[in-house]
CSV table of C-alpha atoms in Angstrom, one decimal:
chain,number,residue,atom,x,y,z
A,1,MET,CA,15.8,52.7,-11.4
A,2,ARG,CA,15.9,49.6,-13.6
A,3,GLY,CA,15.7,50.2,-17.4
A,4,SER,CA,12.6,48.9,-19.2
A,5,ARG,CA,12.9,46.3,-21.9
A,6,ARG,CA,12.8,47.7,-25.4
A,7,PRO,CA,14.1,46.9,-28.9
A,8,LEU,CA,17.4,48.3,-29.9
A,9,ASP,CA,17.6,50.4,-33.0
A,10,THR,CA,20.3,48.5,-34.8
A,11,GLN,CA,21.7,45.0,-34.5
A,12,GLU,CA,23.4,44.5,-37.8
A,13,ALA,CA,24.4,41.0,-38.7
A,14,LEU,CA,27.9,40.4,-40.2
A,15,MET,CA,28.2,39.5,-43.9
A,16,ALA,CA,30.8,37.0,-44.9
A,17,GLU,CA,33.9,38.6,-46.4
A,18,LYS,CA,35.1,36.5,-49.4
A,19,LEU,CA,38.9,36.1,-49.6
A,20,ASN,CA,40.8,34.3,-52.3
A,21,VAL,CA,43.5,32.3,-50.4
A,22,GLN,CA,46.3,29.9,-51.2
A,23,PRO,CA,47.4,26.7,-49.5
A,24,ARG,CA,50.6,27.1,-47.4
A,25,GLU,CA,53.3,24.9,-48.7
A,26,GLU,CA,56.4,26.2,-46.9
A,27,PHE,CA,56.8,26.2,-43.1
A,28,GLY,CA,59.3,27.5,-40.5
A,29,LYS,CA,60.3,31.0,-39.5
A,30,GLY,CA,62.1,31.7,-42.7
A,31,ALA,CA,59.0,30.8,-44.8
A,32,ALA,CA,56.8,32.9,-42.5
A,33,ARG,CA,59.0,35.9,-43.0
A,34,ARG,CA,58.9,35.4,-46.8
A,35,ILE,CA,55.1,35.2,-46.7
A,36,ARG,CA,54.9,38.5,-44.7
A,37,ALA,CA,57.4,40.2,-47.0
A,38,GLU,CA,55.0,39.6,-49.8
A,39,HIS,CA,52.3,41.4,-47.7
A,40,LYS,CA,50.5,38.1,-47.0
A,41,ILE,CA,49.4,36.5,-43.7
A,42,PRO,CA,50.0,32.8,-42.6
A,43,ALA,CA,46.9,31.3,-41.0
A,44,VAL,CA,45.5,28.0,-39.7
A,45,VAL,CA,41.9,26.8,-39.8
A,46,TYR,CA,40.7,24.5,-37.0
A,47,GLY,CA,37.4,22.8,-36.3
A,48,HIS,CA,34.8,20.1,-37.0
A,49,GLY,CA,37.3,17.3,-36.2
A,50,MET,CA,39.3,18.0,-39.3
A,51,ASP,CA,43.1,18.3,-39.4
A,52,PRO,CA,44.4,21.9,-39.3
A,53,VAL,CA,44.4,23.5,-42.7
A,54,HIS,CA,47.4,25.8,-43.3
A,55,LEU,CA,46.7,28.8,-45.6
A,56,VAL,CA,48.2,32.0,-46.9
A,57,LEU,CA,45.8,35.0,-46.8
A,58,PRO,CA,46.0,38.3,-48.7
A,59,GLY,CA,47.4,40.9,-46.3
A,60,HIS,CA,45.4,44.1,-47.2
A,61,GLU,CA,42.0,42.5,-47.7
A,62,THR,CA,42.4,40.4,-44.5
A,63,ALA,CA,43.4,43.4,-42.5
A,64,LEU,CA,40.3,45.3,-43.7
A,65,ALA,CA,38.0,42.4,-42.8
A,66,ALA,CA,39.7,41.8,-39.4
A,67,ARG,CA,38.9,45.4,-38.2
A,68,ASN,CA,35.8,43.7,-36.8
A,69,SER,CA,36.9,41.2,-34.2
A,70,ASN,CA,34.0,38.9,-35.0
A,71,ALA,CA,34.5,39.0,-38.8
A,72,LEU,CA,33.0,36.1,-40.7
A,73,LEU,CA,35.3,35.1,-43.6
A,74,GLU,CA,34.7,32.9,-46.6
A,75,LEU,CA,38.0,31.5,-47.7
A,76,ALA,CA,38.1,30.3,-51.4
A,77,LEU,CA,40.9,28.1,-52.5
A,78,PRO,CA,42.1,27.6,-56.1
A,79,ASP,CA,40.8,24.0,-56.2
A,80,GLY,CA,37.2,25.2,-55.6
A,81,THR,CA,37.0,24.2,-51.9
A,82,ALA,CA,36.0,26.8,-49.4
A,83,HIS,CA,36.0,27.3,-45.6
A,84,THR,CA,33.6,29.7,-43.7
A,85,VAL,CA,35.5,30.8,-40.6
A,86,LEU,CA,35.5,33.2,-37.6
A,87,ILE,CA,38.7,34.7,-36.2
A,88,LYS,CA,39.7,32.8,-33.1
A,89,ASP,CA,43.0,34.5,-32.4
A,90,LEU,CA,44.9,37.4,-34.1
A,91,GLN,CA,48.6,38.2,-33.6
A,92,ARG,CA,50.1,41.5,-34.5
A,93,HIS,CA,53.6,42.9,-34.9
A,94,PRO,CA,54.5,44.7,-31.6
A,95,LEU,CA,55.6,47.9,-33.3
A,96,ARG,CA,54.0,48.1,-36.7
A,97,ARG,CA,50.7,46.5,-35.5
A,98,THR,CA,50.3,44.6,-38.8
A,99,ILE,CA,48.7,41.2,-38.6
A,100,THR,CA,51.4,38.4,-38.4
A,101,HIS,CA,49.3,35.3,-37.9
A,102,LEU,CA,45.6,34.2,-37.7
A,103,ASP,CA,44.0,31.2,-36.0
A,104,LEU,CA,40.6,30.6,-37.6
A,105,ILE,CA,37.7,28.4,-36.5
A,106,ALA,CA,35.5,26.7,-39.2
A,107,VAL,CA,31.8,27.2,-38.7
A,108,ARG,CA,28.6,26.0,-40.3
A,109,ARG,CA,25.1,27.5,-40.7
A,110,GLY,CA,23.0,26.8,-37.6
A,111,GLU,CA,26.1,26.3,-35.4
A,112,LYS,CA,26.1,28.3,-32.2
A,113,VAL,CA,29.2,30.3,-31.2
A,114,GLU,CA,30.0,32.5,-28.3
A,115,VAL,CA,31.1,36.0,-29.3
A,116,ASP,CA,31.8,39.3,-27.6
A,117,ILE,CA,29.6,42.0,-29.3
A,118,PRO,CA,30.7,45.7,-28.9
A,119,VAL,CA,28.1,48.0,-27.2
A,120,THR,CA,27.7,51.5,-28.7
A,121,LEU,CA,25.7,54.4,-27.3
A,122,THR,CA,23.7,57.0,-29.4
A,123,GLY,CA,21.5,59.9,-28.5
A,124,GLU,CA,21.8,62.8,-26.0
A,125,VAL,CA,20.9,62.4,-22.4
A,126,VAL,CA,19.3,65.3,-20.4
A,127,SER,CA,22.0,67.7,-19.2
A,128,PRO,CA,23.8,68.0,-16.8
A,129,ALA,CA,23.7,64.2,-16.7
A,130,ILE,CA,26.2,62.0,-18.6
A,131,ALA,CA,26.1,58.4,-19.8
A,132,VAL,CA,28.6,56.0,-18.2
A,133,LEU,CA,29.2,52.8,-20.1
A,134,ASP,CA,30.0,50.1,-17.6
A,135,VAL,CA,30.9,47.3,-20.0
A,136,ASN,CA,32.2,47.6,-23.6
A,137,THR,CA,30.9,44.2,-24.8
A,138,LEU,CA,28.2,41.7,-24.2
A,139,THR,CA,28.8,38.0,-24.7
A,140,LEU,CA,26.2,36.3,-26.8
A,141,SER,CA,25.6,32.8,-28.1
A,142,ALA,CA,24.5,33.3,-31.7
A,143,ASP,CA,24.3,31.5,-35.1
A,144,ALA,CA,27.7,31.6,-36.6
A,145,MET,CA,26.2,32.9,-39.8
A,146,ASN,CA,24.2,35.6,-38.1
A,147,VAL,CA,26.6,37.3,-35.6
A,148,PRO,CA,25.6,40.9,-34.8
A,149,GLU,CA,28.2,43.5,-35.6
A,150,GLN,CA,27.2,45.7,-32.6
A,151,ILE,CA,24.6,46.3,-30.1
A,152,GLU,CA,23.4,49.9,-30.2
A,153,ILE,CA,21.7,51.5,-27.2
A,154,ASP,CA,19.7,54.8,-27.8
A,155,LEU,CA,19.9,57.1,-24.7
A,156,GLU,CA,18.0,60.0,-26.3
A,157,GLY,CA,16.2,62.0,-23.5
A,158,LYS,CA,17.3,59.7,-20.7
A,159,GLU,CA,17.6,61.4,-17.3
A,160,ASP,CA,19.7,61.1,-14.2
A,161,GLY,CA,19.0,57.7,-12.5
A,162,PHE,CA,18.4,55.7,-15.7
A,163,GLN,CA,20.1,52.3,-15.7
A,164,LEU,CA,20.1,49.5,-18.3
A,165,PHE,CA,21.1,45.9,-17.3
A,166,ALA,CA,22.3,43.2,-19.6
A,167,GLY,CA,19.0,41.2,-19.0
A,168,ASP,CA,17.0,44.2,-20.3
A,169,VAL,CA,18.7,44.4,-23.7
A,170,VAL,CA,16.5,42.9,-26.4
A,171,LEU,CA,18.8,40.6,-28.4
A,172,PRO,CA,18.7,39.7,-32.1
A,173,GLU,CA,16.4,36.8,-33.0
A,174,GLY,CA,18.1,33.5,-32.2
A,175,ALA,CA,20.8,35.0,-29.9
A,176,GLU,CA,21.1,34.2,-26.2
A,177,LEU,CA,22.7,36.2,-23.5
A,178,VAL,CA,25.8,34.6,-21.9
A,179,THR,CA,26.8,37.7,-19.8
A,180,ASP,CA,25.2,37.7,-16.4
A,181,ALA,CA,21.8,39.3,-16.7
A,182,GLU,CA,22.4,41.5,-13.7
A,183,THR,CA,25.4,43.1,-15.2
A,184,LEU,CA,25.0,46.9,-15.4
A,185,VAL,CA,25.6,48.0,-19.0
A,186,VAL,CA,25.1,51.8,-18.9
A,187,ALA,CA,23.9,54.3,-16.3
A,188,VAL,CA,22.9,58.0,-16.7
A,189,GLN,CA,24.0,60.2,-13.8
A,190,VAL,CA,24.9,63.7,-12.9
A,191,PRO,CA,28.7,63.9,-12.1
A,192,ARG,CA,29.2,64.1,-8.3
A,193,VAL,CA,31.9,66.4,-7.0
A,194,ASP,CA,34.1,64.8,-4.5
A,195,GLU,CA,33.2,66.1,-1.0
A,196,GLU,CA,36.8,66.6,0.1
A,197,LEU,CA,37.6,68.4,-3.2
A,198,GLU,CA,34.5,70.6,-2.8
A,199,ALA,CA,35.5,71.5,0.8
A,200,ALA,CA,39.0,72.3,-0.3
A,201,ILE,CA,37.7,74.6,-3.0
A,202,GLU,CA,35.4,76.4,-0.6
A,203,GLU,CA,38.3,76.8,1.8
A,204,VAL,CA,40.5,78.3,-0.8
A,205,GLU,CA,37.7,80.7,-1.9
A,206,ALA,CA,37.1,81.7,1.7
A,207,GLY,CA,40.8,82.3,2.3
A,208,GLY,CA,41.0,84.4,-0.8
A,209,ALA,CA,38.0,86.5,0.4
A,210,GLU,CA,39.6,87.0,3.8
A,211,ALA,CA,42.9,88.0,2.2
A,212,GLY,CA,41.1,90.5,0.0
A,213,ALA,CA,39.4,92.1,3.1
A,214,ASP,CA,42.7,92.3,5.0
A,215,SER,CA,44.3,94.0,2.0
A,216,ALA,CA,41.5,96.5,1.7
A,217,GLU,CA,41.8,97.4,5.5
A,218,GLU,CA,45.6,97.9,5.2
A,219,SER,CA,45.1,100.1,2.2
A,220,GLU,CA,42.5,102.2,4.1
A,221,GLY,CA,44.8,102.5,7.1
A,222,ALA,CA,47.7,103.7,4.9
A,223,GLU,CA,45.5,106.3,3.3
A,224,GLU,CA,44.4,107.6,6.7
A,225,SER,CA,48.0,107.9,7.9
A,226,ALA,CA,49.0,109.8,4.8
A,227,SER,CA,46.2,112.3,5.2
A,228,GLU,CA,47.1,113.0,8.9
A,229,GLU,CA,50.7,113.8,7.9
């Protein structure tokens, strides 16, 4: 059955993380290596028709903020200028997984951006059913300054057969769904045992029972022969 429309429990908006940054003055691979050796991250800000702005970000603070893929950052420069940005692209070291470079997009209040918002599930469904998450994110168009951190779906007490589609998720005020409304987000269902596997199990169990019966008959026959002797 199709899930009914209802408000979600939590749709937290992201708060801007303020980072004190420096203008980047050296370029090239050697300069980039020196920046990373100082536990800092080279980055570029694009957007609003301006020339790209090359910056150096603090490594630890940036890594913490970037744990959310839609992190809103407020970058403060020494001369008092600032840029409010979203992470557009993030590159990591293939082995250490540390951030090696960031592409950032400048945003303004009231500006709409398309973002993929993670879907999380809470609550216990009625046993023996389980919840099956069909998509991990929903794409929304939202105010750049009011991007939800997650979309939480409460499945407490939901039974086998429950389904929730993207179009049935109540979105935060001002946000619009970009994902196809007919996309199945989550379903509650009882796990189905594969018919062939079930038949194989029954066959093995039946074979075991027959073997046990044959063994019992052989044992009885041996006992009778022994008593006759």
